[in-house]
Structure formats: structure tokens, C-alpha cells
Coordinates of C-alpha atoms in Angstrom, one line a residue:
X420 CA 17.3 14.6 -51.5
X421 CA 14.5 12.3 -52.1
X422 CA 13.9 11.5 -48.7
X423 CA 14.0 15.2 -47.7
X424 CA 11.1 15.8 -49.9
X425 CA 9.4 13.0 -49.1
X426 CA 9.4 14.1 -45.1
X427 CA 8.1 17.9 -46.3
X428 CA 4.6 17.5 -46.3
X429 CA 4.0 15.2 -42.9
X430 CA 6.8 18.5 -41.2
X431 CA 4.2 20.7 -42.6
X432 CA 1.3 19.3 -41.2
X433 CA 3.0 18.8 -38.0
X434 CA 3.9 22.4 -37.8
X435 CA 0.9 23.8 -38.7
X436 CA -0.9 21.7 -36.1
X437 CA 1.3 23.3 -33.2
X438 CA 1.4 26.6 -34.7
X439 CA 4.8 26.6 -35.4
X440 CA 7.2 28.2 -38.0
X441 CA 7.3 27.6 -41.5
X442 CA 10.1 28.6 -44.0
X443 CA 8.4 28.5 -47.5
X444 CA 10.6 28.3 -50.7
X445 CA 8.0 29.5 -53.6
X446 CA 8.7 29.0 -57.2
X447 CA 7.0 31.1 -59.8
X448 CA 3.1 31.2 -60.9
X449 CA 4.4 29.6 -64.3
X450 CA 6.2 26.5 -62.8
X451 CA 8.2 25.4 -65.1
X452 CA 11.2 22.4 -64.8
X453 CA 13.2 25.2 -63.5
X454 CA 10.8 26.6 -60.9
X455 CA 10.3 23.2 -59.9
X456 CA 13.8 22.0 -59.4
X457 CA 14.9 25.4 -57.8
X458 CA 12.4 25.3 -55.2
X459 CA 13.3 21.3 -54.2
X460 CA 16.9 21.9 -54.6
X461 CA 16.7 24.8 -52.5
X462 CA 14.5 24.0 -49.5
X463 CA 16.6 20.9 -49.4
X464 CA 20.3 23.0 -48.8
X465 CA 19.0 25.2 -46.9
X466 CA 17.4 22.9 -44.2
X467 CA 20.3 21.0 -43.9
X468 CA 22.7 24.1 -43.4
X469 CA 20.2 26.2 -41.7
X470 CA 20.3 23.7 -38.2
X471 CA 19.9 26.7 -36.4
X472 CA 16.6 27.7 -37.4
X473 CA 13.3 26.2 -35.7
X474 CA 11.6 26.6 -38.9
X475 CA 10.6 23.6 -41.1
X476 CA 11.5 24.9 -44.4
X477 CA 8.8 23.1 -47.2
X478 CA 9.2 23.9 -51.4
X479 CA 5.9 25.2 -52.7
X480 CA 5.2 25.0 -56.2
X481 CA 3.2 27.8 -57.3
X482 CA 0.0 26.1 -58.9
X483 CA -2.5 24.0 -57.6
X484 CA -2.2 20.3 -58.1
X485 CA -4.8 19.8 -60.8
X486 CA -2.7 22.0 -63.1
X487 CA 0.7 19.6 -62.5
X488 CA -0.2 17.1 -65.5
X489 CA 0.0 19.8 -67.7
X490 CA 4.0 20.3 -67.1
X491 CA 4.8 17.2 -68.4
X492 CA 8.7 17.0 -68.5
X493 CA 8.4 18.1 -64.3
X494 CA 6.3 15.2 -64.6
X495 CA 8.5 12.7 -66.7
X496 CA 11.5 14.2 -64.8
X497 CA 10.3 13.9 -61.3
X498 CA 9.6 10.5 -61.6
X499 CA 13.1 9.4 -63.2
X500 CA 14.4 11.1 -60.5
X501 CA 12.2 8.4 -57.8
X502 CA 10.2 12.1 -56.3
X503 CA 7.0 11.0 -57.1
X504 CA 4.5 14.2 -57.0
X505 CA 2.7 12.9 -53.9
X506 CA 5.0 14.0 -52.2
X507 CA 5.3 17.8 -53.2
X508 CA 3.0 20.2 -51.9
X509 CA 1.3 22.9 -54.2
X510 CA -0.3 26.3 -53.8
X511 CA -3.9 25.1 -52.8
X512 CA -2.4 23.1 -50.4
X513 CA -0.9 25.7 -47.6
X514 CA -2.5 28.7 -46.3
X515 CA 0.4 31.3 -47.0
X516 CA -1.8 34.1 -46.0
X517 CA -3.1 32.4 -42.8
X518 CA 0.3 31.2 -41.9
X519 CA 1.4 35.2 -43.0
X520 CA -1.4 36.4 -39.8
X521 CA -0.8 34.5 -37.8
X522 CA 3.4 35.4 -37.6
X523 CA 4.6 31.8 -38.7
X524 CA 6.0 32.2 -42.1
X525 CA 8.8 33.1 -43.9
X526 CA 9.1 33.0 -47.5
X527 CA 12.5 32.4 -50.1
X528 CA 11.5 33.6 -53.7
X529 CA 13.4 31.8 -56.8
X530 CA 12.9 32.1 -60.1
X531 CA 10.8 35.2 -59.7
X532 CA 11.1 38.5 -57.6
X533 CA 7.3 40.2 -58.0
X534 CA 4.4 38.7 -56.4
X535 CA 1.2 39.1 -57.7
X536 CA -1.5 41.8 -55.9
X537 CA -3.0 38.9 -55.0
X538 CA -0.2 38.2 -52.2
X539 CA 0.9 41.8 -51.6
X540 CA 0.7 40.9 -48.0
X541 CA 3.5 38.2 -48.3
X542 CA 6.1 40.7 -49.2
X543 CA 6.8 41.6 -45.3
X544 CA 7.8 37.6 -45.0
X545 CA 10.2 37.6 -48.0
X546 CA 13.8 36.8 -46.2
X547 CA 15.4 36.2 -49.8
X548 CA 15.6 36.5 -53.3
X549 CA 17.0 34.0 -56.3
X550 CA 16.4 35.0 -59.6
X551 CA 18.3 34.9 -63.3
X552 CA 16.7 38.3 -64.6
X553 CA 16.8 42.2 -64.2
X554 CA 15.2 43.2 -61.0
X555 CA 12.3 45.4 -61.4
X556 CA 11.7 46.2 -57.8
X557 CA 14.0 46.7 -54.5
X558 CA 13.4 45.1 -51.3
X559 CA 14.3 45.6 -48.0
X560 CA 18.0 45.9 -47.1
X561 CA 17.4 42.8 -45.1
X562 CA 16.0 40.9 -47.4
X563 CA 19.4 38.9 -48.8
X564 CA 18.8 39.3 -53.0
X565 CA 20.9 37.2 -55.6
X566 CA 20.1 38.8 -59.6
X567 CA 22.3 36.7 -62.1
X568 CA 21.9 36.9 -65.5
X569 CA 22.2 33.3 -66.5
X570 CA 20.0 30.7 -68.8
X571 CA 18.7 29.1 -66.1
X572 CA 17.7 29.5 -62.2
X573 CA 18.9 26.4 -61.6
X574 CA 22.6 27.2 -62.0
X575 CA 22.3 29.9 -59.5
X576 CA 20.9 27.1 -57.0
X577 CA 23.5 24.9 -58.4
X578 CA 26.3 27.9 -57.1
X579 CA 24.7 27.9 -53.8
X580 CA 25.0 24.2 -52.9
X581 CA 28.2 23.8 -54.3
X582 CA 29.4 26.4 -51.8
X583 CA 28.5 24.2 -49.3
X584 CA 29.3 20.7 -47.7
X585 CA 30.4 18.6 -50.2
X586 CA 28.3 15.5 -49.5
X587 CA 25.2 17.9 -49.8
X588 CA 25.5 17.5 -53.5
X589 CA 24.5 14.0 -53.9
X590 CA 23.9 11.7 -57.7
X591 CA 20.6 12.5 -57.7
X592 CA 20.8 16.2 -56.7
X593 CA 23.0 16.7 -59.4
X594 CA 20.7 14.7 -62.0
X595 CA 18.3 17.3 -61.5
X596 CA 20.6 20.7 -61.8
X597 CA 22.1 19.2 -64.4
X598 CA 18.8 18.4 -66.1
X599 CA 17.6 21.4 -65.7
X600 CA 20.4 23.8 -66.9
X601 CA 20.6 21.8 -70.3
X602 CA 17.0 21.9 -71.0
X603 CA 16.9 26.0 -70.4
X604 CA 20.2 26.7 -72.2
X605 CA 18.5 24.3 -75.1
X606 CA 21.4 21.7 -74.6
X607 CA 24.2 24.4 -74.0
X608 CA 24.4 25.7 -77.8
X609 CA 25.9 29.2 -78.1
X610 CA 23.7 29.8 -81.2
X611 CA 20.4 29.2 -79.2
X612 CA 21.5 32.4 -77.0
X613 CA 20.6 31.3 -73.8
X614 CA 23.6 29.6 -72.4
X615 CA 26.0 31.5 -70.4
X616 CA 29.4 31.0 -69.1
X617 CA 28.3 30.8 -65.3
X618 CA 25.6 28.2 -67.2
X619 CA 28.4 25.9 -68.8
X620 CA 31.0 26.3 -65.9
X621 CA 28.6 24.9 -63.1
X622 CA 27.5 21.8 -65.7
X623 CA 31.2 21.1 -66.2
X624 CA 31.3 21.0 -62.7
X625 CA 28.2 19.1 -61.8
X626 CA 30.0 16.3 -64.7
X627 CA 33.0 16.3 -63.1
X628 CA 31.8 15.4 -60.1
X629 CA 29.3 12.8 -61.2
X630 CA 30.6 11.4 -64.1
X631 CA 27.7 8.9 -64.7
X632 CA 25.4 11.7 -65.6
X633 CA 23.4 11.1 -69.4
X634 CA 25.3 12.9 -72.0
X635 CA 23.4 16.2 -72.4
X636 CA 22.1 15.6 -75.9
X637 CA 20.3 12.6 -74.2
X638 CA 18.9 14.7 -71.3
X639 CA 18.0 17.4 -73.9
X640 CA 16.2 15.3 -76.4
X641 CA 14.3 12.9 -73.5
X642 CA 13.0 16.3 -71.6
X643 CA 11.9 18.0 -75.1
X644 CA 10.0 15.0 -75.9
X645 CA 8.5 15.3 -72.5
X646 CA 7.6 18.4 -73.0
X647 CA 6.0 18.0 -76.5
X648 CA 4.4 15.2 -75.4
X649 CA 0.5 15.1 -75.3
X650 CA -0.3 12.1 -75.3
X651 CA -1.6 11.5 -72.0
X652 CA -4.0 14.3 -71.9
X653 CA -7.5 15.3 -72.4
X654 CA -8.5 17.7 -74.7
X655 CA -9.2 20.5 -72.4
X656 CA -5.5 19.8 -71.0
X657 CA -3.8 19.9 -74.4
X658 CA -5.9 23.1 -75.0
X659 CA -5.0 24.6 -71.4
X660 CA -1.0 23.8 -71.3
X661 CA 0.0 26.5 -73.6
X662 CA -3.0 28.7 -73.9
X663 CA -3.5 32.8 -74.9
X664 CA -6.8 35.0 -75.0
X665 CA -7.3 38.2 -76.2
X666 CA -10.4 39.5 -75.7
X667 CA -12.5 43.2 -77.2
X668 CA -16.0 44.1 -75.3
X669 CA -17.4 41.8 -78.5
X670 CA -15.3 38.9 -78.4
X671 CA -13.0 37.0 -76.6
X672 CA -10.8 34.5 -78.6
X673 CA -8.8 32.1 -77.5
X674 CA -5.3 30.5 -79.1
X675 CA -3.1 27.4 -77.9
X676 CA -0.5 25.6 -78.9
X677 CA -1.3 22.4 -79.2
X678 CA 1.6 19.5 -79.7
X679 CA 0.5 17.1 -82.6
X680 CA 0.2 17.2 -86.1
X681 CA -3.1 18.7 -87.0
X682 CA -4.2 15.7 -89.0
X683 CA -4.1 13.5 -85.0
X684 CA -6.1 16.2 -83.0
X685 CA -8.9 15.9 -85.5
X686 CA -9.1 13.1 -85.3
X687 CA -9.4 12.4 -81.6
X688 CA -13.0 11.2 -80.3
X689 CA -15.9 14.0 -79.3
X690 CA -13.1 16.5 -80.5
X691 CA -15.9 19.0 -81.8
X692 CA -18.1 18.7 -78.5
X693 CA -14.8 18.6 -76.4
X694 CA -14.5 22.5 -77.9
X695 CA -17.9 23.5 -78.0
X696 CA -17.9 22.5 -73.7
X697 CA -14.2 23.9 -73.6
X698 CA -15.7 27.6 -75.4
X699 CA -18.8 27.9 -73.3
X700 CA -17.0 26.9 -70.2
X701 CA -14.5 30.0 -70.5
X702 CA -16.8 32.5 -72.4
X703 CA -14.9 32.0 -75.3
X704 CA -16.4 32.8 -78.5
X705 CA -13.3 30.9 -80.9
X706 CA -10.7 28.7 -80.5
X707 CA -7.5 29.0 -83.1
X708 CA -5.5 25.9 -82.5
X709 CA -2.1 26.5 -84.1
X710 CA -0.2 23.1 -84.1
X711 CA 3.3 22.2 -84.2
X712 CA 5.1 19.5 -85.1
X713 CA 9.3 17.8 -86.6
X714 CA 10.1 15.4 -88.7
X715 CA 12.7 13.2 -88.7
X716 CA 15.4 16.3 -89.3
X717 CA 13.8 18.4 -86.8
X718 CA 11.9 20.4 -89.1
X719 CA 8.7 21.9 -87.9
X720 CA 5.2 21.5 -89.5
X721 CA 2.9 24.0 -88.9
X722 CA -1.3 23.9 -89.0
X723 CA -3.8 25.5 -87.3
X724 CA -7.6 25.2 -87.5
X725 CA -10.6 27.6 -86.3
X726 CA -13.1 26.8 -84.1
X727 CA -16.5 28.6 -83.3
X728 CA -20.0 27.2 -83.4
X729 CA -21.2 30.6 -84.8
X730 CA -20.4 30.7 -88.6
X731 CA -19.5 34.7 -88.6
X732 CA -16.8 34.6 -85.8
X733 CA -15.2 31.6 -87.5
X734 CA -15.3 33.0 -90.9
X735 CA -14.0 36.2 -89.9
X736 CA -11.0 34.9 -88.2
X737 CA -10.4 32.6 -91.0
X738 CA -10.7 35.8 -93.3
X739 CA -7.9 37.6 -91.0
X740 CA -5.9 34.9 -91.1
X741 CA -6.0 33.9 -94.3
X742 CA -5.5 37.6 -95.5
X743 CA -2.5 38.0 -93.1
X744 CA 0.7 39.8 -94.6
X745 CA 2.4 41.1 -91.5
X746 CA 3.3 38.5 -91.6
X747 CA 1.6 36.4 -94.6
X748 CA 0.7 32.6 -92.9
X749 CA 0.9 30.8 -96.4
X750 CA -2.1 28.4 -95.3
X751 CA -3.7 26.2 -97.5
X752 CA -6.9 24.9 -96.7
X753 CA -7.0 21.4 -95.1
X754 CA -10.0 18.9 -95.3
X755 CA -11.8 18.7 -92.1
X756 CA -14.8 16.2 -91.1
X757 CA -16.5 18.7 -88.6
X758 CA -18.8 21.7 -90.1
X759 CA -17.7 24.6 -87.1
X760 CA -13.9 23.9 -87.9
X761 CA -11.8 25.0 -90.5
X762 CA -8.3 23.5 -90.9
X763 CA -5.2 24.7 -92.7
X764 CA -1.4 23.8 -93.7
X765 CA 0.5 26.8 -92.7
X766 CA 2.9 27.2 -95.5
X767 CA 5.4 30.4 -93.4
X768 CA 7.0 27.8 -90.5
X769 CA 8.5 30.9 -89.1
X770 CA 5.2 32.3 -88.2
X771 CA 5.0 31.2 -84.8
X772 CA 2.1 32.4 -82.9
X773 CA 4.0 35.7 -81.0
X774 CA 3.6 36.8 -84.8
X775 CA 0.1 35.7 -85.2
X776 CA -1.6 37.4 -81.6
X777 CA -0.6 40.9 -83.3
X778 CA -2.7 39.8 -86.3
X779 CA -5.9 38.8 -84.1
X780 CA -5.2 41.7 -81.7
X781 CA -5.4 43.6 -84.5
X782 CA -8.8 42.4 -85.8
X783 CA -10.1 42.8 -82.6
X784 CA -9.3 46.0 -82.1
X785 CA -10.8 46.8 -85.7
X786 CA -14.4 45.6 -84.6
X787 CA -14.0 41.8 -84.8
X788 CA -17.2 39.9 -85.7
X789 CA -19.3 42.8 -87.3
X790 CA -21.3 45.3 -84.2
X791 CA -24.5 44.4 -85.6
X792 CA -24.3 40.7 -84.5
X793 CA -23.5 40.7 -80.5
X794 CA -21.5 38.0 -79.8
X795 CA -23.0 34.7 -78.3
X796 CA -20.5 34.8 -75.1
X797 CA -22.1 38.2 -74.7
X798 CA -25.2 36.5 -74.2
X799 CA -27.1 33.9 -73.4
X800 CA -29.2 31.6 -75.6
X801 CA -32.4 33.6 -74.8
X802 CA -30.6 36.6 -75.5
X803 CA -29.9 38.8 -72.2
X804 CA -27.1 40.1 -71.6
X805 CA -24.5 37.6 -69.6
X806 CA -22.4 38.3 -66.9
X807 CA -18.4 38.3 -67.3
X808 CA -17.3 34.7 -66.4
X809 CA -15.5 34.0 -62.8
X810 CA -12.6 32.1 -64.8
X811 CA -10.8 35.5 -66.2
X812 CA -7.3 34.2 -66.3
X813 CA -6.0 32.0 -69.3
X814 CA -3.9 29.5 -68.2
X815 CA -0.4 29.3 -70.0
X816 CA 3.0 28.0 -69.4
X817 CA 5.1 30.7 -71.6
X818 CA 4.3 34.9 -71.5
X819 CA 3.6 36.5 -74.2
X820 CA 6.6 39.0 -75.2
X821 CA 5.0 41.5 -78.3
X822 CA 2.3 43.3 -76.8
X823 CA 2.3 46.4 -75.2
X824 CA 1.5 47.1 -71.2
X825 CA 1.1 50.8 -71.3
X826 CA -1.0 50.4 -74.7
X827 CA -3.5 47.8 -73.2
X828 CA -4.0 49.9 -70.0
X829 CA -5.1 53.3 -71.8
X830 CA -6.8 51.2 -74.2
X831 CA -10.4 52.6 -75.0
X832 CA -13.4 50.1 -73.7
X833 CA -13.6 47.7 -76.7
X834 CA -9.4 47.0 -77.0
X835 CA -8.6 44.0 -77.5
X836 CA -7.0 42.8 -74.2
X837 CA -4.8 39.7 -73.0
X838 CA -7.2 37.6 -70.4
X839 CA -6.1 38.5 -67.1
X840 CA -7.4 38.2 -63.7
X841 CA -9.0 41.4 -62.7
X842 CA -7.3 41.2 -59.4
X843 CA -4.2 42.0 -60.7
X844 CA -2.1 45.0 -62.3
X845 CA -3.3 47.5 -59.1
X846 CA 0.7 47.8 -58.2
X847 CA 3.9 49.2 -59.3
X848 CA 5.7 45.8 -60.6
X849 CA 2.5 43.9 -61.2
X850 CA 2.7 44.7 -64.9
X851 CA 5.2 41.7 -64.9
X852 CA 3.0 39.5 -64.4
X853 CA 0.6 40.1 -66.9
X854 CA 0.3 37.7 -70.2
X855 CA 1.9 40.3 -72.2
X856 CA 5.3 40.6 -70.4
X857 CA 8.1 38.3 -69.0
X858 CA 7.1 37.3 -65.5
X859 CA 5.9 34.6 -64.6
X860 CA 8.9 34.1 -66.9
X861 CA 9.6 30.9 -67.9
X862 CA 12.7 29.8 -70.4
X863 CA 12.6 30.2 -74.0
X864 CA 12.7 26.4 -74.9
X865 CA 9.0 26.3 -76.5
X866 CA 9.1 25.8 -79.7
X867 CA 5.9 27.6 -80.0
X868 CA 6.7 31.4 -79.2
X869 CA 9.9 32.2 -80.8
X870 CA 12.1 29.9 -79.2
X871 CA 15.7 29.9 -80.7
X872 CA 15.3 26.1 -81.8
X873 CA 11.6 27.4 -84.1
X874 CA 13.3 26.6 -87.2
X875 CA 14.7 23.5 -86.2
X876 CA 17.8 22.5 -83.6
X877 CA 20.3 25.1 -84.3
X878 CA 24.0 23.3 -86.0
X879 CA 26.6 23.7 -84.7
X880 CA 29.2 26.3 -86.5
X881 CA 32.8 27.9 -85.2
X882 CA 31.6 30.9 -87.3
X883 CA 28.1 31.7 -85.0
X884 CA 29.5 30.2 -81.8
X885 CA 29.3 33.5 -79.2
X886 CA 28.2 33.8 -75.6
X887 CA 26.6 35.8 -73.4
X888 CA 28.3 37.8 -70.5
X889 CA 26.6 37.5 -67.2
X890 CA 25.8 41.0 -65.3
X891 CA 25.7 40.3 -61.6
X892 CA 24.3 41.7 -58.7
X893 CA 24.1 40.1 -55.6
X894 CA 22.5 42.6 -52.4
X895 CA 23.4 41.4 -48.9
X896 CA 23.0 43.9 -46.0
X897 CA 26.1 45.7 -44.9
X898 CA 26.9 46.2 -41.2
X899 CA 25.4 49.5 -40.9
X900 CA 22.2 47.7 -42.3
X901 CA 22.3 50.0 -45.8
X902 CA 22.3 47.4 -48.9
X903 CA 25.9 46.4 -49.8
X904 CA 26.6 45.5 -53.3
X905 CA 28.8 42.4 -54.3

């Protein structure tokens, strides 16, 4: 395995240079641990049981390398695992589309089905499909889809190689499946709802077979603490990793989950002029930092603080929030040393922020910051009118679940919107992909937007324990060539 993907990107130059086939495995936009793994693992089977093929089959992950830091158990993971991220090769660096024109790629979808607008044209080299959630779309008859659903991707790629040569499922193959599959079924618990049987019977099996594997509580706990940790980051990176915007024709607010107790990001050097550059460089007219963090019983501690240099927008969202009762935030004001933030102790752990965008939807959709004051990131400092920034996606690791597609689109002019870019939504299927539904899905192991462990990790009781059963639909063509159902 390691040496596979260390050989990918010096195949991919070579082929490119001759003009010769390439056999793409593409994770999802989101890129998560599961993407990640399920593109490696794979590329990796499938060039060494596709001999036949002259393609050189390469995993893509679906972001561009800058944005790798911010997945930070891939990162942690990876590198246990001896496949440093020189190695991989991300979406800024292969021309799909010119490889597309030019008749010399093929393309293997996991952990996603829907392409964006954006790469409509790829659809005609899409040769298969893995994913663990409904289908929204068909494809061709020919195009050989697998829709399972399971907890993770990864145990659906876990299936696959276990079906065939034995010695293709090496120690450190297995670390990673394994790795994976416990992290997105949140360490196998029944009450966290995520875990499956088809999730449990293939890490049983990856166990049996490598029986020097970490216990899973180990894997579990070192990968959460990956995840959660942001200590290696900037302050734009901690603000980007989990990161919202909503956005009416009079403001545009920002919200991300940032992973510290508040009291430590206020404290961090240049913080105030780190979000005054981070505002003005994505027209964002506030900043609500909701922060989360345990103890030592796994409870969480919830703050959040407001940012805006213009006193109006801040007190009005500190108004909204403060005022809240659907649901009510219980904050309590926290001292702060900075005059254009105001910090607060969030009394209602439960509130996670999927319950708090409705609230600031809300008050954008009511007017916001008064009409009489136009916004500043509506202008600039000598008062014309601005232009829309280029930069009209917000970045974010998890999709928002609680707002409403069909709502947003017949929205009147100043509706509050998720930021999107405008490229998108101009097919049937695309609404996936938006901020406000599933896709780019990634598992429900944040802690931040209702994720079954928000109140703590879930105990253990005979009474709760229940699973989920796994609907399965698997679509290979027939012999006639019509689609043939298994």
C-alpha cells in the first residue's frame, strides 16, 4: 500500500507526458478521513486486480493542497500510517477536464455520487460508483453502482478488497479501514446510531485477521483528538476548518466552529486584527465564533463570541442571540480585552450551532442591521457601492442539515442565503451539494453540528443498544445491457 501511493504521482506525470490513460479514483469535495482512505484504499485494489487495463489508476483527493492542514486526523492519520501527504495528489493538481477532452480519463466516484455543475462534463467518464447513502440520481446501465447504507464508506471498500486476493489486504491496509470505520461509527456504539451490522462484521473481520490492531477505544479517542486539535493552526485556518455563512443583500455573516475553550482563542496574539483581515478578505460583515470544548468526563463547554468592527452589526447579533428562545442560548456575558468583540458562556450545551443558523437566518431574513445603515461589506470606505467578492463559497468540513433548499431558491432578493458558489445549483441533483443539504456528506462525528456524542460520549446500556438495518442496492449491467439489480 504505501509504496503504491508513493509511485502514483511520478505514473501520473509519466502518463500525462505520453498522453496516455488515466483511471482517476475521486473522493468527495468535503474530504474527510473517509473520503481520504476510500480513494487510497481503492485505487490501490483496483490496480493490482485490474492487470488488464493500460490505465494508471491515481486517488485524487477532492481539494486543493493548501486546504489539507485543515483535516487534521487525515493528517495525524496519514502519517502514523508512514503515507506522508507528498505523496498524494489533490484536485489543483490534475487537469480532469483536459484529461476528460482529450479522451484519457476514466473516473471511480466513492463516497459521493453527484458532481458539482462545475464538472458536469466528467459524468461521461464515470465507469463506477461507491457510496454509503440513498442515490439521488441514476447513471448509465454501464456505469457499475454500489449504494450501501452503512456508517462509513470505508467498509464498503473494506468488502471489495476482502473479495479479493488475500495478500492484498496487508497490516497497514487494514490499519486504515479499520481506522476509519471506528471513527465514522463513533467507536462502534449502537447508541450513537451510526454503526451498522455490515459496519461491525467487516471490523471483526479486519481484527481477526490482524490481531495487532489498537483497541478501537484507542483508535477512536487518538483520531477525535486529531480532529479537535487546533493547535497547529493559524487563525484564519481554525476559522476556515469548520466554517458557515449566511448571507441577506445587507449582510453577510459568518459562523465557525472553532476547537478551544474560548478563554485560549482570546487570547492568541493579533487575534482582533487576524479577524478584522479574515472579515474584509471574504466580505464578511461579522464573525460568531461558537467554541467547543470537554472536560475531563467528556462534558462539553460551550462559548461563543461576536466579532464586527462596526458597533451596530455586532450589537445586533449579540441582541439576537442573547434574546434567543427557539431555542434560548443561556449565555452569560464573558470579559473580553478587545472593544469589537463580545464574548459569552453559553449556559444550553445542547445548542449546537445547527440550532443557532436558524436563529441568525432568521434575523437576517427580518432586516438584520437596520436598512438605514448599509452595511460596510456593501461598500467601500469611500462609500460606493462594492462589487460581490470572487471568494463566494464558505469553506466547511460538515453540511449543514436544517435549512431548506426549495425555500432559499424562491427566496425574495434580500433572503438570507447559505454562501455558495454561484456556479453551482444550475442541475437536477446539484441541490446536494449545497451548504444546506447532505452532500458533500461527511460523517456525523463533529461534535459541533448535532453529532450523537454533543452531549458527551454516549454509555453504554443493554436497555438503548439497537442497530441499524442496511438497505442495499448494488446496479451492475445485465447481459442484455438493461441495469440488473443485486
Amino acid at each position: 500500500m504505501e509504496s503504491f501511493v508513493r509511485g502514483r504521482r511520478a505514473a501520473l506525470q509519466e502518463r500525462v507526458q505520453h498522453s496516455q490513460e488515466v483511471h482517476v479514483v475521486l473522493g468527495n469535495e468535503a474530504c474527510d478521513l473517509d473520503s481520504t482512505v476510500s480513494a487510497l484504499v481503492l485505487a490501490y485494489y483496483l490496480a493490482k486486480t485490474s492487470l488488464e487495463s493500460k490505465a494508471a489508476i491515481v486517488p485524487v483527493l477532492n481539494i486543493p493542497r493548501s486546504e489539507f492542514p485543515l483535516r487534521t486526523e487525515s493528517v495525524v492519520f496519514l502519517q502514523e500510517q508512514r503515507i506522508p501527504d507528498s505523496c498524494l495528489i489533490f484536485r489543483d493538481e490534475i487537469d480532469l477536464h483536459g484529461l476528460h477532452q482529450a479522451g484519457l480519463l476514466s473516473l471511480t466516484l466513492v463516497d459521493h455520487h453527484v458532481l458539482p455543475s462545475g464538472d458536469a462534463a466528467l459524468e461521461e467518464a464515470v465507469i463506477e460508483v461507491i457510496d454509503h447513502r440513498p442515490l439521488e440520481r441514476e447513471w448509465d446501465p454501464r456505469c457499475r453502482v454500489t449504494s450501501e447504507l452503512v456508517g462509513s464508506c470505508a467498509t464498503l471498500v473494506t468488502e471489495r478488497i476482502m473479495q479479493g486476493p488475500a495478500e492484498l489486504l496487508d497490516r497497514q491496509t487494514a490499519a486504515l479501514l479499520h481506522g476509519t470505520i471506528v471513527l465514522d461509527c463513533v467507536n462502534m456504539t449502537p447508541e450513537a446510531g451510526k454503526v451498522t451490522p455490515k459496519d461491525s462484521q467487516y471490523v471483526t473481520l479486519l481484527e481477526s485477521r490482524f490481531p495487532d490492531l489498537p483497541a478501537r477505544s484507542i483508535v477512536f479517542e487518538a483520531l477525535q483528538k486529531a480532529k479537535f486539535d487546533v493547535s497547529g493552526l493559524t487563525t484564519e485556518q481554525m476559522l476556515r476548518k469548520d466554517l458557515k455563512a449566511l448571507s441577506s443583500n445587507r449582510l453577510i455573516l459568518a459562523i465557525s466552529a472553532v476547537y478551544m475553550k474560548l478563554e485560549a482563542f482570546l487570547q492568541r496574539p493579533g487575534l482582533q486584527q487576524d479577524l478584522c483581515a479574515f472579515c474584509q478578505q471574504h466580505g464578511y460583515g461579522g464573525l460568531v465564533a461558537m467554541t467547543i470544548a470537554f472536560n475531563e468526563r467528556n462534558e462539553p463547554c460551550r462559548q461563543l463570541a461576536v466579532y464586527s468592527p462596526h458597533a451596530a452589526v455586532r450589537a445586533a447579533v449579540c441582541r439576537v442571540l442573547e434574546r434567543a428562545n427557539n431555542p434560548s442560548l443561556d449565555l452569560s456575558p464573558l470579559g473580553s480585552i478587545y472593544p469589537n468583540i463580545c464574548a459569552y458562556h453559553q449556559g444550553n450545551t445542547v445548542a449546537s450551532r445547527k440550532k443557532v443558523l436558524p436563529i441568525l437566518k432568521n434575523f437576517l431574513r427580518e432586516g438584520g442591521v437596520m436598512a438605514g445603515a448599509m452595511h460596510p461589506a456593501d461598500k467601500d470606505p469611500q462609500g460606493s457601492v462594492r462589487q460581490e467578492p470572487k471568494d463566494r463559497t464558505a469553506a466547511c468540513d460538515e453540511n449543514l442539515e436544517d435549512l431548506d433548499v426549495a425555500e432559499e431558491a424562491a427566496a425574495p432578493e434580500d433572503e438570507p442565503k447559505c454562501r455558495r458558489d454561484p456556479a453551482r445549483c444550475q442541475r437536477p441533483g446539484d441541490a446536494l451539494l449545497e451548504d444546506d443539504s447532505p452532500l458533500p456528506p461527511t460523517p456525523m462525528n463533529s461534535l459541533v453540528d448535532e453529532c450523537p456524542l454533543d452531549r458527551g460520549l454516549p454509555k453504554l446500556s443493554a436497555e438503548v443498544i439497537f442497530e441499524k438495518f442496511s438497505h442495499i442496492t448494488v446496479v451492475r449491467p445485465s447481459a442484455s445491457g438493461s441495469p440488473e439489480k443485486k
